[in-house]
Amino acid sequence: MSARATIIPFRPRPQKPRKLISNGVLGMILFVFVEIMLFAGFISAFVIIKSRAIGSVWPPPNQPRLPFEQTAVNTSALLASGIVLFIAHRLFQRGNKSVGALLALATLLGGAFVALQGVEWLALIQEGLTITSSTYGALFYTIIGAHAVHAVAAIAALAWAFVRLTGDRLTKEAMSTVALFWYFVVLVWPFLYFQVYL
């Protein structure tokens, strides 16, 4: 008696579904959402305290006015950095890996923004605006200082991306994650600038 051969029909392995969004980008989106809530809380506190100022005098007496015009220069450097990074990001996503100069320029413009903010802070401290001089000073340094911390961290991320790019080890996911962080830093600034400096 001969054994019958069992024929097993060929079934292709099911393919893993393609991710709509990478883990790094998703994590950064969640982080940015939380940070938007943080800055919304800061701005809300600032607006409420400003609206309750004695006699509607703001800034309080004996406190310097914030240098709105001077800070416009810092702001233009930051916005230019965001535009340059956007161009670099788009080119990189399309497979163009020769975006090192653009990435370096975006990083340098971001560094210029932070450096100019530091110079501004030194001048304000010399004029008597400190974190303990008034509620006005405390709010200013808390809100703008929180943004500065985010800017420094994002500049470090941009520098990291540049180093990875020069070693041909920067992935599209990593570039998108870093770019998303920098876009947040750039885009939240105009809201802070017009609320706090005016």
GROMACS .gro file of C-alpha atoms in nm:
model
  198
    1MET     CA    1   0.000   0.000   0.000
    2SER     CA    2   0.153   0.329  -0.108
    3ALA     CA    3   0.128   0.643   0.101
    4ARG     CA    4  -0.041   0.932  -0.065
    5ALA     CA    5   0.154   1.256  -0.081
    6THR     CA    6  -0.027   1.538   0.086
    7ILE     CA    7  -0.028   1.851  -0.119
    8ILE     CA    8  -0.024   2.170   0.086
    9PRO     CA    9  -0.144   2.470  -0.106
   10PHE     CA   10   0.102   2.764  -0.120
   11ARG     CA   11  -0.010   3.052   0.092
   12PRO     CA   12   0.202   3.366   0.084
   13ARG     CA   13   0.299   3.510   0.420
   14PRO     CA   14   0.086   3.804   0.515
   15GLN     CA   15   0.285   4.124   0.488
   16LYS     CA   16   0.316   4.347   0.788
   17PRO     CA   17   0.101   4.655   0.747
   18ARG     CA   18   0.306   4.961   0.657
   19LYS     CA   19   0.323   5.218   0.936
   20LEU     CA   20   0.147   5.541   0.858
   21ILE     CA   21   0.380   5.725   1.093
   22SER     CA   22   0.710   5.625   1.249
   23ASN     CA   23   0.752   5.574   1.622
   24GLY     CA   24   0.995   5.865   1.651
   25VAL     CA   25   0.764   6.109   1.476
   26LEU     CA   26   0.462   5.988   1.675
   27GLY     CA   27   0.654   6.031   1.999
   28MET     CA   28   0.756   6.383   1.899
   29ILE     CA   29   0.398   6.472   1.805
   30LEU     CA   30   0.282   6.365   2.152
   31PHE     CA   31   0.567   6.559   2.314
   32VAL     CA   32   0.487   6.872   2.112
   33PHE     CA   33   0.118   6.844   2.206
   34VAL     CA   34   0.210   6.837   2.577
   35GLU     CA   35   0.443   7.134   2.532
   36ILE     CA   36   0.172   7.332   2.353
   37MET     CA   37  -0.045   7.280   2.661
   38LEU     CA   38   0.241   7.401   2.882
   39PHE     CA   39   0.287   7.722   2.685
   40ALA     CA   40  -0.090   7.775   2.662
   41GLY     CA   41  -0.095   7.765   3.044
   42PHE     CA   42   0.191   8.014   3.063
   43ILE     CA   43   0.022   8.254   2.821
   44SER     CA   44  -0.312   8.223   3.003
   45ALA     CA   45  -0.148   8.310   3.334
   46PHE     CA   46   0.033   8.603   3.175
   47VAL     CA   47  -0.285   8.743   3.014
   48ILE     CA   48  -0.486   8.710   3.336
   49ILE     CA   49  -0.220   8.879   3.551
   50LYS     CA   50  -0.168   9.154   3.292
   51SER     CA   51  -0.545   9.223   3.277
   52ARG     CA   52  -0.555   9.261   3.655
   53ALA     CA   53  -0.263   9.506   3.666
   54ILE     CA   54  -0.320   9.797   3.902
   55GLY     CA   55  -0.462  10.088   3.707
   56SER     CA   56  -0.401   9.893   3.384
   57VAL     CA   57  -0.036   9.998   3.396
   58TRP     CA   58   0.177   9.738   3.223
   59PRO     CA   59   0.464   9.689   3.267
   60PRO     CA   60   0.451   9.784   3.635
   61PRO     CA   61   0.614  10.111   3.740
   62ASN     CA   62   0.994  10.101   3.779
   63GLN     CA   63   1.022   9.803   3.542
   64PRO     CA   64   1.174   9.838   3.194
   65ARG     CA   65   0.974   9.788   2.881
   66LEU     CA   66   1.071   9.484   2.678
   67PRO     CA   67   1.269   9.564   2.361
   68PHE     CA   68   1.000   9.478   2.105
   69GLU     CA   69   1.189   9.621   1.806
   70GLN     CA   70   1.526   9.468   1.899
   71THR     CA   71   1.365   9.130   1.953
   72ALA     CA   72   1.219   9.153   1.602
   73VAL     CA   73   1.574   9.090   1.475
   74ASN     CA   74   1.600   8.776   1.690
   75THR     CA   75   1.260   8.668   1.568
   76SER     CA   76   1.356   8.707   1.203
   77ALA     CA   77   1.664   8.487   1.261
   78LEU     CA   78   1.445   8.218   1.418
   79LEU     CA   79   1.183   8.230   1.143
   80ALA     CA   80   1.455   8.218   0.875
   81SER     CA   81   1.598   7.912   1.048
   82GLY     CA   82   1.260   7.740   1.032
   83ILE     CA   83   1.224   7.816   0.660
   84VAL     CA   84   1.575   7.688   0.583
   85LEU     CA   85   1.512   7.369   0.780
   86PHE     CA   86   1.179   7.318   0.602
   87ILE     CA   87   1.358   7.331   0.266
   88ALA     CA   88   1.632   7.094   0.388
   89HIS     CA   89   1.374   6.856   0.532
   90ARG     CA   90   1.172   6.843   0.209
   91LEU     CA   91   1.484   6.782  -0.003
   92PHE     CA   92   1.607   6.510   0.234
   93GLN     CA   93   1.268   6.335   0.228
   94ARG     CA   94   1.291   6.326  -0.151
   95GLY     CA   95   1.626   6.147  -0.134
   96ASN     CA   96   1.861   6.444  -0.167
   97LYS     CA   97   2.130   6.386   0.096
   98SER     CA   98   2.336   6.693   0.007
   99VAL     CA   99   2.150   6.920   0.249
  100GLY     CA  100   2.436   6.960   0.496
  101ALA     CA  101   2.485   7.332   0.423
  102LEU     CA  102   2.114   7.402   0.474
  103LEU     CA  103   2.103   7.203   0.797
  104ALA     CA  104   2.414   7.385   0.923
  105LEU     CA  105   2.261   7.723   0.831
  106ALA     CA  106   1.936   7.640   1.013
  107THR     CA  107   2.139   7.543   1.321
  108LEU     CA  108   2.351   7.859   1.309
  109LEU     CA  109   2.046   8.084   1.270
  110GLY     CA  110   1.886   7.911   1.568
  111GLY     CA  111   2.206   7.962   1.766
  112ALA     CA  112   2.206   8.331   1.669
  113PHE     CA  113   1.850   8.362   1.802
  114VAL     CA  114   1.948   8.215   2.139
  115ALA     CA  115   2.266   8.426   2.160
  116LEU     CA  116   2.076   8.748   2.082
  117GLN     CA  117   1.816   8.657   2.344
  118GLY     CA  118   2.099   8.612   2.594
  119VAL     CA  119   2.234   8.960   2.515
  120GLU     CA  120   1.882   9.098   2.559
  121TRP     CA  121   1.847   8.928   2.897
  122LEU     CA  122   2.176   9.074   3.020
  123ALA     CA  123   2.060   9.425   2.925
  124LEU     CA  124   1.724   9.373   3.099
  125ILE     CA  125   1.891   9.247   3.416
  126GLN     CA  126   2.113   9.557   3.420
  127GLU     CA  127   1.798   9.770   3.388
  128GLY     CA  128   1.652   9.598   3.695
  129LEU     CA  129   1.425   9.336   3.546
  130THR     CA  130   1.499   9.012   3.731
  131ILE     CA  131   1.298   8.706   3.818
  132THR     CA  132   1.252   8.844   4.172
  133SER     CA  133   1.195   9.213   4.084
  134SER     CA  134   0.821   9.169   4.018
  135THR     CA  135   0.554   8.933   3.895
  136TYR     CA  136   0.624   9.086   3.553
  137GLY     CA  137   0.989   8.977   3.572
  138ALA     CA  138   0.899   8.634   3.706
  139LEU     CA  139   0.651   8.572   3.425
  140PHE     CA  140   0.887   8.703   3.158
  141TYR     CA  141   1.182   8.485   3.261
  142THR     CA  142   0.964   8.178   3.320
  143ILE     CA  143   0.787   8.194   2.983
  144ILE     CA  144   1.075   8.312   2.767
  145GLY     CA  145   1.321   8.099   2.966
  146ALA     CA  146   1.111   7.787   2.902
  147HIS     CA  147   1.121   7.866   2.532
  148ALA     CA  148   1.498   7.919   2.550
  149VAL     CA  149   1.545   7.576   2.710
  150HIS     CA  150   1.343   7.419   2.428
  151ALA     CA  151   1.542   7.616   2.170
  152VAL     CA  152   1.877   7.501   2.312
  153ALA     CA  153   1.758   7.138   2.321
  154ALA     CA  154   1.630   7.162   1.963
  155ILE     CA  155   1.957   7.323   1.844
  156ALA     CA  156   2.145   7.033   2.003
  157ALA     CA  157   1.913   6.796   1.812
  158LEU     CA  158   1.983   6.984   1.487
  159ALA     CA  159   2.357   6.960   1.551
  160TRP     CA  160   2.318   6.586   1.618
  161ALA     CA  161   2.129   6.548   1.290
  162PHE     CA  162   2.405   6.736   1.107
  163VAL     CA  163   2.672   6.503   1.249
  164ARG     CA  164   2.465   6.199   1.149
  165LEU     CA  165   2.414   6.346   0.803
  166THR     CA  166   2.786   6.402   0.746
  167GLY     CA  167   2.846   6.039   0.842
  168ASP     CA  168   2.568   5.926   0.607
  169ARG     CA  169   2.377   5.780   0.904
  170LEU     CA  170   2.080   6.015   0.921
  171THR     CA  171   1.751   5.840   0.852
  172LYS     CA  172   1.436   6.004   0.718
  173GLU     CA  173   1.261   5.920   1.046
  174ALA     CA  174   1.531   6.089   1.253
  175MET     CA  175   1.532   6.395   1.028
  176SER     CA  176   1.153   6.426   1.053
  177THR     CA  177   1.161   6.388   1.431
  178VAL     CA  178   1.426   6.658   1.476
  179ALA     CA  179   1.256   6.886   1.223
  180LEU     CA  180   0.921   6.854   1.402
  181PHE     CA  181   1.082   6.960   1.730
  182TRP     CA  182   1.242   7.264   1.563
  183TYR     CA  183   0.915   7.360   1.388
  184PHE     CA  184   0.748   7.365   1.730
  185VAL     CA  185   1.019   7.595   1.872
  186VAL     CA  186   0.989   7.826   1.571
  187LEU     CA  187   0.610   7.837   1.551
  188VAL     CA  188   0.538   7.886   1.922
  189TRP     CA  189   0.769   8.188   1.937
  190PRO     CA  190   0.548   8.442   1.749
  191PHE     CA  191   0.266   8.375   1.998
  192LEU     CA  192   0.500   8.436   2.291
  193TYR     CA  193   0.655   8.738   2.123
  194PHE     CA  194   0.327   8.919   2.057
  195GLN     CA  195   0.170   8.827   2.392
  196VAL     CA  196   0.466   8.895   2.618
  197TYR     CA  197   0.653   9.174   2.440
  198LEU     CA  198   0.356   9.398   2.351
   0.00000   0.00000   0.00000
